[in-house]
Amino acid sequence: MKQLFAITPEVDIQVLVSHLGTPPYSIVIVMESIEMAIETLQKSEGLSSQRSSLLNSHLQWLLDNYETAEGVSLPRSTLYNHYLRHCQEQKLDPVNAASFGKLIRSIFMGLRTRRLGTRGNSKYHYYGIRVKPDSPLNRLQEDMQYMALRQQPVQQKQRFKPVQKFDGSSGENYSGGGQHHPCAAEQTVIAQSQHHQQFLDASRALPDFIELELGQSNTENISPDDVKALQSLYREHCEAILDVVVNLQFSLIEKLWQTFWRYSPPDSVEGIEARLPRSQLLVLCRNEAVLKWMSTCDHLMYQALVEILIPDVLRPIPSALTQAIRNFAKSLEGWLSNAMNAIPQRMIQTKIAAVSAFAQTLRRYTSLNHLAQAARAVLQNTSQINQMLSDLNRVDFANVQEQASWVCQCEEGVVQHLEQDFKATLQQQSSLEQWAAWLDNVVTQVLKPYEHRPSFPRAARQFLLKWSFYSSMVIRDLTLRSAASFGSFHLIRLLYDEYMFYLVEHRVAQATGETSIGVMGEVQLWHLMCFSVLVLFEIVYWIV
């Protein structure tokens, strides 16, 4: 073991603790496991003493670039390709894939192997390991994808689509019959998608939907079999959407919508048409109870998708994945509108309101994540923090309070407490996560008097307006004083305002028993209906 790390046993333990986060009492077991793995490799591979000494650099590279993590996975082939590239750059002799697997398992204890991926495209993954957020391998993966897309001919830009099932009861496929062999560029894109899956929360399942009860709204004598068929088919449809999102196959969403809403040619929807004819689907789409039920289901599904794609708004996300999510959000409304062009208008409005809220949430959360990473660098810079604190102490908060009190009508004691607490937190050079906890505590304290009251949503909205007004006043004062740290404060203010919106949105959702997507969806639906009424009035005006 001394030869392996070329350091003393005491330092061995410290190194392993720092890299693996393993308790010291478990390090002895880990060291023994590594020693056994090295001995096994020496015997099975016939390694010379010179080659076995090179394992030191292999182990160090693994410890520097990977870490254990629950709920994430890495393709075995991707990890081994990373290793081969490292050996090529360092002019080292690599061990074969099987020996490399033994080496990994000797270091990262408890790794499990799973076969993940869609039918016809599944691969073995190591479950419980990921690339470290600060590893250069993250940038390597983004550069590989960029170069692959730049070199790809225009006619090949269509994303490789593995075979997908479109409902749980039939064996028909979305993408047709023939087997497709991806080119090198496509394989790189697929590998990139698999790499990005470690940043998702793929363990999240679709929540249960409420039962569809027509009650007295059943004026068109809709049969119970049609209701049951709609519930079953829509559940399968939503599960298929979740499946392709987990696999980052965003372009398949449009095909799923076209199939369900019968936009596709008849031969591609034969199975679904047999279970619920299009004529009955149109009747159901006019029913008020169905509209409300489907809106509720959509909010549950889209909330699950948001939590899969962005499980933590503060955690660093690769720029390529962020851009893919934003492009996906930009396409959603157009895809759905085209797929539903022959569906009753009320159903289209209901569906568009939900998907619009989903798209807006994805854009907001990715922007929030981008702001968080930019602000993280500021919050870690001691000189910038000291300058910010110096500039903040020059702000005339008494004047700010005097001007803002007429508009916001906030208690002076509350404002002063937040001012002092903000300065103290800044002086402590708190991390981004500590600031997030501070902001969360502010929301809790301010909204506590309104908990379990019908006025809670209104109080939450009012708090956002007041917070934004006060922060604007402080930024104005810093601007007029030509504060040296104005740029840093502007960035921090943007982040904190956006994160406050995020926190309040979730508090309102929790208080009302809805999803945050549902809260935003109601706003979107209201805007769409108002727009429709205005258009109708305009038409009537010109006719008259």
Coordinates of C-alpha atoms in Angstrom, one line a residue:
M1 CA 0.0 0.0 0.0
K2 CA 2.9 2.4 0.6
Q3 CA 4.1 1.7 -2.9
L4 CA 0.7 2.3 -4.3
F5 CA 0.3 5.9 -3.0
A6 CA 4.0 6.6 -2.3
I7 CA 3.1 8.2 1.0
T8 CA 2.9 7.1 4.6
P9 CA 0.0 5.0 5.9
E10 CA -1.3 8.0 8.0
V11 CA -1.5 10.2 4.9
D12 CA -3.1 7.4 3.0
I13 CA -6.0 7.5 5.3
Q14 CA -6.3 11.3 5.1
V15 CA -6.2 11.2 1.3
L16 CA -8.9 8.5 1.1
V17 CA -11.1 10.3 3.6
S18 CA -10.8 13.6 1.6
H19 CA -11.5 11.9 -1.7
L20 CA -14.1 9.3 -0.8
G21 CA -15.8 10.9 2.2
T22 CA -15.4 7.6 4.0
P23 CA -15.3 7.5 7.8
P24 CA -11.7 6.8 9.1
Y25 CA -12.8 3.5 10.7
S26 CA -13.8 2.2 7.3
I27 CA -10.6 3.3 5.5
V28 CA -8.8 0.1 6.7
I29 CA -11.4 -2.0 4.9
V30 CA -11.1 0.2 1.8
M31 CA -7.2 -0.1 1.8
E32 CA -7.4 -3.8 2.2
S33 CA -9.9 -4.1 -0.7
I34 CA -7.5 -2.0 -2.9
E35 CA -4.6 -4.1 -1.9
M36 CA -6.5 -7.3 -2.8
A37 CA -7.6 -5.8 -6.1
I38 CA -4.0 -4.9 -7.0
E39 CA -2.8 -8.4 -6.1
T40 CA -5.6 -10.0 -8.1
L41 CA -4.7 -7.8 -11.1
Q42 CA -1.1 -8.6 -10.8
K43 CA -1.8 -12.3 -10.9
S44 CA -4.6 -12.4 -13.5
E45 CA -3.0 -9.9 -15.9
G46 CA 0.6 -11.0 -15.2
L47 CA 1.5 -7.4 -14.4
S48 CA 5.2 -6.6 -13.9
S49 CA 6.3 -4.5 -11.0
Q50 CA 6.8 -1.6 -13.3
R51 CA 3.2 -1.8 -14.7
S52 CA 1.7 -2.3 -11.3
S53 CA 3.4 0.8 -10.0
L54 CA 1.5 2.8 -12.7
L55 CA -1.7 1.9 -11.0
N56 CA -0.9 4.6 -8.5
S57 CA -1.7 7.3 -11.2
H58 CA -4.8 5.4 -12.3
L59 CA -6.1 5.3 -8.8
Q60 CA -5.3 9.0 -8.3
W61 CA -7.1 9.9 -11.5
L62 CA -10.2 8.0 -10.5
L63 CA -10.2 9.7 -7.1
D64 CA -9.7 13.2 -8.6
N65 CA -12.5 12.8 -11.2
Y66 CA -15.3 10.6 -9.7
E67 CA -17.3 10.4 -6.5
T68 CA -20.0 8.3 -5.1
A69 CA -23.6 9.7 -5.3
E70 CA -27.0 8.2 -4.7
G71 CA -29.5 8.0 -7.5
V72 CA -27.1 8.6 -10.5
S73 CA -25.4 6.4 -12.9
L74 CA -22.7 6.3 -15.5
P75 CA -22.4 4.1 -18.6
R76 CA -19.5 1.6 -18.1
S77 CA -18.3 2.3 -21.7
T78 CA -18.2 6.1 -21.1
L79 CA -16.2 5.7 -17.9
Y80 CA -13.7 3.3 -19.6
N81 CA -13.4 5.7 -22.6
H82 CA -12.5 8.5 -20.1
Y83 CA -9.9 6.2 -18.7
L84 CA -8.4 5.3 -22.1
R85 CA -8.2 9.0 -23.0
H86 CA -6.4 9.7 -19.8
C87 CA -3.9 6.9 -20.5
Q88 CA -3.3 8.2 -24.0
E89 CA -2.7 11.8 -22.8
Q90 CA -0.3 10.6 -20.0
K91 CA 1.3 7.9 -22.2
L92 CA 0.3 5.2 -19.8
D93 CA -0.4 1.5 -20.6
P94 CA -4.2 0.9 -19.9
V95 CA -5.5 -2.2 -18.4
N96 CA -8.4 -4.0 -20.1
A97 CA -12.0 -3.2 -19.4
A98 CA -12.6 -6.1 -17.1
S99 CA -9.5 -5.2 -15.0
F100 CA -10.6 -1.6 -15.0
G101 CA -13.9 -2.7 -13.6
K102 CA -12.2 -4.5 -10.7
L103 CA -10.2 -1.4 -10.0
I104 CA -13.2 0.8 -9.8
R105 CA -15.2 -1.5 -7.5
S106 CA -12.2 -1.7 -5.2
I107 CA -12.2 2.0 -4.7
F108 CA -15.9 3.0 -4.8
M109 CA -17.4 0.5 -2.5
G110 CA -21.0 -0.6 -3.0
L111 CA -21.3 0.2 -6.7
R112 CA -24.1 -1.7 -8.5
T113 CA -24.5 -2.5 -12.1
R114 CA -27.7 -1.8 -13.9
R115 CA -28.8 -2.2 -17.5
L116 CA -30.5 1.1 -18.4
G117 CA -31.9 2.7 -21.6
T118 CA -34.7 2.1 -23.9
R119 CA -35.5 -1.1 -25.7
G120 CA -32.8 -1.8 -28.3
N121 CA -30.5 0.8 -26.9
S122 CA -29.8 -0.3 -23.3
K123 CA -26.3 -0.4 -21.8
Y124 CA -24.7 -1.4 -18.6
H125 CA -24.2 1.4 -16.1
Y126 CA -22.4 1.8 -12.8
Y127 CA -25.1 2.9 -10.4
G128 CA -24.0 5.2 -7.5
I129 CA -21.1 7.1 -9.1
R130 CA -20.8 10.3 -11.0
V131 CA -18.2 12.7 -12.5
K132 CA -17.3 15.4 -9.9
P133 CA -18.8 18.8 -10.8
D134 CA -15.4 20.4 -11.0
S135 CA -13.8 17.7 -13.0
P136 CA -12.4 18.6 -16.5
L137 CA -14.2 15.6 -17.8
N138 CA -17.4 17.7 -17.8
R139 CA -15.9 20.2 -20.2
L140 CA -14.5 17.3 -22.3
Q141 CA -18.0 15.9 -22.8
E142 CA -19.4 19.3 -23.9
D143 CA -16.6 19.9 -26.3
M144 CA -17.0 16.4 -27.9
Q145 CA -20.7 17.0 -28.5
Y146 CA -20.1 20.5 -29.9
M147 CA -17.5 19.2 -32.4
A148 CA -19.7 16.3 -33.4
L149 CA -22.6 18.5 -34.2
R150 CA -20.4 21.0 -36.1
Q151 CA -19.0 18.1 -38.2
Q152 CA -22.4 16.5 -38.8
P153 CA -23.9 17.1 -42.3
V154 CA -27.2 19.0 -42.4
Q155 CA -29.2 16.0 -43.6
Q156 CA -28.0 13.9 -40.6
K157 CA -29.0 16.4 -37.9
Q158 CA -32.1 14.3 -37.1
R159 CA -31.6 12.9 -33.6
F160 CA -31.1 9.1 -33.5
K161 CA -34.3 7.6 -32.2
P162 CA -34.3 4.2 -30.7
V163 CA -37.4 2.0 -30.8
Q164 CA -40.1 3.4 -28.5
K165 CA -43.4 1.8 -27.4
F166 CA -46.4 4.1 -27.5
D167 CA -48.7 2.4 -25.1
G168 CA -48.4 -0.4 -22.6
S169 CA -50.8 -2.8 -24.2
S170 CA -49.6 -2.9 -27.8
G171 CA -46.3 -3.8 -29.4
E172 CA -46.4 -1.0 -32.0
N173 CA -43.6 1.5 -32.2
Y174 CA -43.3 5.2 -32.6
S175 CA -40.3 5.2 -34.8
G176 CA -41.2 2.5 -37.3
G177 CA -39.6 -0.8 -38.2
G178 CA -36.1 -0.9 -39.7
Q179 CA -33.0 -1.1 -37.5
H180 CA -30.9 2.1 -37.5
H181 CA -27.1 2.1 -37.0
P182 CA -26.0 5.4 -35.7
C183 CA -23.0 7.2 -37.2
A184 CA -20.1 8.3 -35.2
A185 CA -21.5 11.8 -34.6
E186 CA -24.8 10.3 -33.5
Q187 CA -23.0 8.0 -31.1
T188 CA -21.2 11.0 -29.6
V189 CA -24.6 12.7 -29.1
I190 CA -26.0 9.6 -27.5
A191 CA -23.0 9.3 -25.2
Q192 CA -23.4 13.0 -24.3
S193 CA -27.1 12.3 -23.3
Q194 CA -26.1 9.4 -21.2
H195 CA -23.4 11.5 -19.5
H196 CA -26.0 14.2 -18.8
Q197 CA -28.4 11.7 -17.2
Q198 CA -26.3 11.8 -14.0
F199 CA -27.5 15.4 -13.5
L200 CA -31.2 14.3 -13.6
D201 CA -33.3 12.7 -10.9
A202 CA -34.3 9.6 -12.9
S203 CA -35.7 7.9 -9.8
R204 CA -38.8 10.1 -9.8
A205 CA -42.0 8.4 -10.9
L206 CA -45.2 9.8 -12.2
P207 CA -47.6 10.4 -9.3
D208 CA -51.1 8.9 -9.2
F209 CA -53.8 10.7 -11.1
I210 CA -57.2 11.5 -9.7
E211 CA -60.2 9.6 -10.9
L212 CA -62.3 11.1 -13.7
E213 CA -65.9 11.7 -12.5
L214 CA -68.3 13.2 -15.0
G215 CA -71.2 13.5 -12.7
Q216 CA -74.0 15.9 -13.9
S217 CA -71.7 17.2 -16.6
N218 CA -72.4 14.1 -18.7
T219 CA -75.0 15.7 -20.9
E220 CA -73.9 13.8 -24.0
N221 CA -74.3 10.3 -22.5
I222 CA -70.6 9.4 -22.5
S223 CA -70.2 5.7 -21.7
P224 CA -68.2 4.5 -18.7
D225 CA -66.0 2.5 -21.1
D226 CA -65.0 5.7 -22.9
V227 CA -64.1 7.3 -19.6
K228 CA -62.1 4.3 -18.5
A229 CA -60.3 4.1 -21.9
L230 CA -59.4 7.8 -21.7
Q231 CA -58.0 7.5 -18.2
S232 CA -55.9 4.4 -19.2
L233 CA -54.7 5.8 -22.4
Y234 CA -53.8 9.2 -21.0
R235 CA -51.9 7.6 -18.1
E236 CA -49.9 5.5 -20.6
H237 CA -49.3 8.6 -22.7
C238 CA -47.9 10.6 -19.8
E239 CA -45.7 7.7 -18.7
A240 CA -44.3 7.6 -22.3
I241 CA -43.6 11.3 -22.1
L242 CA -41.8 10.9 -18.8
D243 CA -39.8 8.0 -20.2
V244 CA -38.4 10.0 -23.2
V245 CA -37.7 13.0 -21.0
V246 CA -35.6 10.8 -18.6
N247 CA -33.7 9.6 -21.6
L248 CA -33.4 13.3 -22.9
Q249 CA -35.0 12.3 -26.2
F250 CA -36.9 15.6 -26.4
S251 CA -37.7 15.4 -30.1
L252 CA -39.9 12.3 -29.5
I253 CA -42.4 14.4 -27.5
E254 CA -43.9 15.9 -30.7
K255 CA -44.5 12.4 -32.1
L256 CA -46.2 11.3 -28.8
W257 CA -48.6 14.2 -28.9
Q258 CA -49.4 13.7 -32.6
T259 CA -50.2 10.1 -31.9
F260 CA -52.4 10.7 -29.0
W261 CA -54.4 13.6 -30.5
R262 CA -54.7 11.7 -33.9
Y263 CA -52.7 14.1 -35.9
S264 CA -50.6 11.2 -37.3
P265 CA -51.7 9.1 -40.3
P266 CA -54.3 6.4 -39.4
D267 CA -51.9 3.5 -39.7
S268 CA -49.7 4.9 -36.9
V269 CA -52.6 5.2 -34.4
E270 CA -54.5 2.1 -35.2
G271 CA -54.0 0.6 -31.7
I272 CA -55.1 3.7 -29.8
E273 CA -58.0 4.3 -32.2
A274 CA -59.4 0.9 -31.5
R275 CA -59.4 1.6 -27.7
L276 CA -60.9 5.1 -28.0
P277 CA -62.2 6.2 -31.4
R278 CA -61.4 9.8 -32.5
S279 CA -65.1 10.7 -32.5
Q280 CA -65.5 9.8 -28.8
L281 CA -62.2 11.6 -28.0
L282 CA -63.7 14.8 -29.5
V283 CA -66.9 14.4 -27.4
L284 CA -64.8 13.9 -24.3
C285 CA -62.7 17.0 -25.1
R286 CA -65.9 19.2 -24.8
N287 CA -66.8 18.0 -21.4
E288 CA -66.0 20.4 -18.5
A289 CA -65.1 17.6 -16.1
V290 CA -62.7 16.1 -18.6
L291 CA -61.1 19.6 -19.1
K292 CA -60.5 20.0 -15.4
W293 CA -59.3 16.5 -14.9
M294 CA -56.8 16.7 -17.8
S295 CA -55.5 20.0 -16.5
T296 CA -54.9 18.5 -13.1
C297 CA -53.1 15.5 -14.7
D298 CA -50.9 17.7 -16.8
H299 CA -49.9 19.8 -13.8
L300 CA -48.8 16.7 -11.9
M301 CA -46.9 15.3 -14.9
Y302 CA -45.1 18.6 -15.7
Q303 CA -44.2 19.1 -12.1
A304 CA -42.6 15.6 -12.1
L305 CA -40.7 16.5 -15.3
V306 CA -39.4 19.7 -13.9
E307 CA -38.1 17.9 -10.8
I308 CA -36.5 15.2 -13.0
L309 CA -34.7 17.7 -15.3
I310 CA -33.8 20.3 -12.6
P311 CA -33.8 18.5 -9.2
D312 CA -31.7 21.3 -7.6
V313 CA -31.8 24.8 -9.1
L314 CA -28.5 25.7 -7.3
R315 CA -26.5 22.7 -8.4
P316 CA -24.2 23.3 -11.4
I317 CA -25.5 22.0 -14.7
P318 CA -23.4 21.5 -17.9
S319 CA -24.1 24.3 -20.3
A320 CA -24.9 21.9 -23.1
L321 CA -27.7 20.3 -21.0
T322 CA -29.0 23.8 -20.0
Q323 CA -29.2 24.8 -23.6
A324 CA -30.9 21.5 -24.6
I325 CA -33.6 22.1 -21.9
R326 CA -34.1 25.7 -23.0
N327 CA -34.5 24.7 -26.7
F328 CA -37.0 22.0 -25.5
A329 CA -39.0 24.6 -23.6
K330 CA -39.0 26.9 -26.7
S331 CA -40.5 24.1 -28.9
L332 CA -43.2 22.8 -26.6
E333 CA -46.1 25.2 -27.4
G334 CA -45.6 24.9 -31.2
W335 CA -45.4 21.1 -31.1
L336 CA -48.6 20.8 -29.0
S337 CA -50.6 23.4 -31.1
N338 CA -49.7 21.6 -34.3
A339 CA -50.6 18.2 -32.9
M340 CA -54.0 19.5 -31.6
N341 CA -55.1 21.5 -34.7
A342 CA -58.4 19.5 -35.0
I343 CA -59.3 19.4 -31.3
P344 CA -62.0 21.6 -29.7
Q345 CA -60.7 25.1 -28.8
R346 CA -61.4 24.8 -25.0
M347 CA -59.2 21.7 -24.8
I348 CA -56.5 23.4 -26.7
Q349 CA -56.6 26.4 -24.3
T350 CA -56.4 24.1 -21.3
K351 CA -53.5 22.1 -22.7
I352 CA -51.6 25.1 -23.9
A353 CA -52.0 26.8 -20.5
A354 CA -50.4 23.9 -18.8
V355 CA -47.5 23.4 -21.2
S356 CA -46.9 27.1 -21.3
A357 CA -46.5 27.1 -17.5
F358 CA -44.1 24.1 -17.9
A359 CA -42.1 25.9 -20.5
Q360 CA -41.9 29.1 -18.6
T361 CA -40.8 27.2 -15.4
L362 CA -38.0 25.4 -17.3
R363 CA -36.8 28.8 -18.7
R364 CA -37.0 30.4 -15.3
Y365 CA -35.2 27.6 -13.5
T366 CA -32.4 27.3 -16.0
S367 CA -31.9 31.1 -15.8
L368 CA -31.9 30.9 -12.0
N369 CA -29.3 28.1 -12.2
H370 CA -27.1 30.2 -14.5
L371 CA -27.4 33.2 -12.2
A372 CA -26.5 30.9 -9.2
Q373 CA -23.3 29.7 -10.8
A374 CA -22.3 33.3 -11.8
A375 CA -23.0 34.5 -8.3
R376 CA -21.2 31.6 -6.7
A377 CA -17.9 33.0 -8.0
V378 CA -18.7 36.5 -6.5
L379 CA -19.6 35.0 -3.1
Q380 CA -16.3 33.1 -3.0
N381 CA -14.2 36.2 -3.7
T382 CA -13.1 37.7 -0.4
S383 CA -12.0 41.1 -1.9
Q384 CA -15.3 41.5 -3.7
I385 CA -17.3 40.7 -0.5
N386 CA -15.3 43.2 1.5
Q387 CA -15.9 45.9 -1.2
M388 CA -19.6 45.1 -1.2
L389 CA -19.8 45.4 2.6
S390 CA -18.0 48.7 2.5
D391 CA -20.4 50.1 -0.2
L392 CA -23.4 48.7 1.6
N393 CA -22.5 50.5 4.8
R394 CA -22.6 53.8 2.9
V395 CA -26.2 53.3 1.8
D396 CA -28.6 55.6 3.6
F397 CA -31.1 52.9 4.7
A398 CA -33.1 55.5 6.8
N399 CA -33.8 57.3 3.5
V400 CA -34.6 54.1 1.7
Q401 CA -37.1 53.1 4.5
E402 CA -38.7 56.6 4.5
Q403 CA -39.3 56.5 0.7
A404 CA -40.4 52.8 0.6
S405 CA -42.7 52.9 3.6
W406 CA -45.4 54.9 1.8
V407 CA -45.6 52.3 -0.9
C408 CA -44.9 49.1 1.0
Q409 CA -46.1 49.9 4.5
C410 CA -43.7 47.5 6.1
E411 CA -42.9 47.6 9.8
E412 CA -39.7 49.6 10.4
G413 CA -38.4 47.0 12.9
V414 CA -38.8 44.2 10.3
V415 CA -36.9 46.1 7.7
Q416 CA -34.1 47.0 10.1
H417 CA -33.7 43.4 11.2
L418 CA -33.4 42.2 7.6
E419 CA -30.8 45.0 6.9
Q420 CA -28.7 44.0 9.9
D421 CA -29.1 40.3 9.2
F422 CA -28.1 40.7 5.5
K423 CA -25.0 42.6 6.4
A424 CA -24.0 40.0 9.0
T425 CA -24.5 37.2 6.5
L426 CA -22.4 39.1 4.0
Q427 CA -19.7 39.7 6.5
Q428 CA -19.5 36.0 7.3
Q429 CA -18.7 35.4 3.6
S430 CA -21.4 32.8 3.4
S431 CA -21.6 30.3 0.6
L432 CA -24.4 30.3 -2.0
E433 CA -26.1 27.4 -0.1
Q434 CA -26.0 29.4 3.1
W435 CA -27.5 32.4 1.4
A436 CA -30.2 30.2 0.0
A437 CA -31.0 29.0 3.6
W438 CA -31.1 32.6 4.8
L439 CA -33.5 33.6 2.0
D440 CA -35.7 30.6 2.9
N441 CA -35.7 31.7 6.5
V442 CA -36.8 35.2 5.5
V443 CA -39.8 33.9 3.6
T444 CA -40.7 31.6 6.5
Q445 CA -40.6 34.5 9.0
V446 CA -42.5 37.0 6.9
L447 CA -45.3 34.6 5.8
K448 CA -45.7 32.8 9.1
P449 CA -48.6 35.0 10.3
Y450 CA -50.6 34.1 7.1
E451 CA -50.2 30.3 7.3
H452 CA -53.4 28.2 7.0
R453 CA -55.3 31.4 5.9
P454 CA -57.1 32.0 2.6
S455 CA -55.1 35.2 2.3
F456 CA -51.8 33.4 2.2
P457 CA -51.4 33.5 -1.7
R458 CA -52.1 37.2 -1.7
A459 CA -49.7 37.9 1.2
A460 CA -47.0 36.0 -0.6
R461 CA -47.5 38.0 -3.8
Q462 CA -47.4 41.2 -1.8
F463 CA -44.2 40.2 -0.1
L464 CA -42.5 39.6 -3.5
L465 CA -43.6 43.1 -4.7
K466 CA -42.2 44.7 -1.5
W467 CA -39.0 42.7 -1.6
S468 CA -38.4 43.8 -5.2
F469 CA -39.2 47.5 -4.4
Y470 CA -36.8 47.6 -1.5
S471 CA -34.0 45.9 -3.4
S472 CA -34.6 48.4 -6.3
M473 CA -34.2 51.3 -3.9
V474 CA -30.9 49.9 -2.5
I475 CA -29.6 49.3 -6.1
R476 CA -30.6 52.9 -7.0
D477 CA -28.6 54.3 -4.0
L478 CA -25.6 52.2 -4.9
T479 CA -25.8 53.5 -8.5
L480 CA -26.1 57.2 -7.5
R481 CA -23.0 56.7 -5.3
S482 CA -21.1 55.0 -8.1
A483 CA -20.3 52.1 -5.8
A484 CA -17.3 50.1 -7.0
S485 CA -19.2 46.8 -6.3
F486 CA -22.4 47.9 -8.2
G487 CA -21.9 45.0 -10.7
S488 CA -21.6 42.4 -8.0
F489 CA -24.7 43.8 -6.2
H490 CA -26.7 43.8 -9.4
L491 CA -25.9 40.2 -10.1
I492 CA -26.7 39.2 -6.5
R493 CA -29.9 41.2 -6.6
L494 CA -31.0 39.4 -9.8
L495 CA -30.3 36.0 -8.2
Y496 CA -32.0 36.7 -4.9
D497 CA -35.1 38.2 -6.5
E498 CA -35.4 35.1 -8.7
Y499 CA -34.8 32.7 -5.9
M500 CA -37.4 34.5 -3.8
F501 CA -39.9 34.0 -6.6
Y502 CA -38.9 30.3 -6.6
L503 CA -39.4 30.0 -2.9
V504 CA -42.7 31.9 -2.7
E505 CA -44.1 29.9 -5.7
H506 CA -43.5 26.6 -3.9
R507 CA -44.9 28.0 -0.6
V508 CA -48.1 29.1 -2.3
A509 CA -48.4 25.7 -4.0
Q510 CA -47.9 23.9 -0.7
A511 CA -50.5 26.2 1.0
T512 CA -53.1 25.6 -1.7
G513 CA -52.5 21.9 -2.2
E514 CA -51.4 22.4 -5.8
T515 CA -48.2 22.0 -7.7
S516 CA -46.1 25.0 -8.5
I517 CA -46.8 24.3 -12.2
G518 CA -50.5 24.3 -11.4
V519 CA -50.2 27.8 -9.7
M520 CA -48.5 29.2 -12.8
G521 CA -50.9 27.2 -15.1
E522 CA -53.9 29.0 -13.7
V523 CA -52.4 32.3 -14.5
Q524 CA -51.6 31.2 -18.1
L525 CA -55.1 29.9 -18.6
W526 CA -56.6 33.2 -17.3
H527 CA -54.4 35.1 -19.8
L528 CA -55.4 32.9 -22.7
M529 CA -59.1 33.2 -21.9
C530 CA -58.9 37.0 -21.6
F531 CA -57.1 37.1 -24.9
S532 CA -59.8 35.0 -26.5
V533 CA -62.5 37.3 -25.1
L534 CA -60.7 40.4 -26.4
V535 CA -60.3 38.9 -29.8
L536 CA -64.0 38.0 -29.8
F537 CA -65.0 41.6 -28.8
E538 CA -62.7 42.9 -31.6
I539 CA -64.4 40.7 -34.2
V540 CA -67.9 41.7 -33.0
Y541 CA -66.8 45.4 -33.1
W542 CA -65.7 45.3 -36.7
I543 CA -68.8 43.3 -37.8
V544 CA -71.1 45.7 -36.2

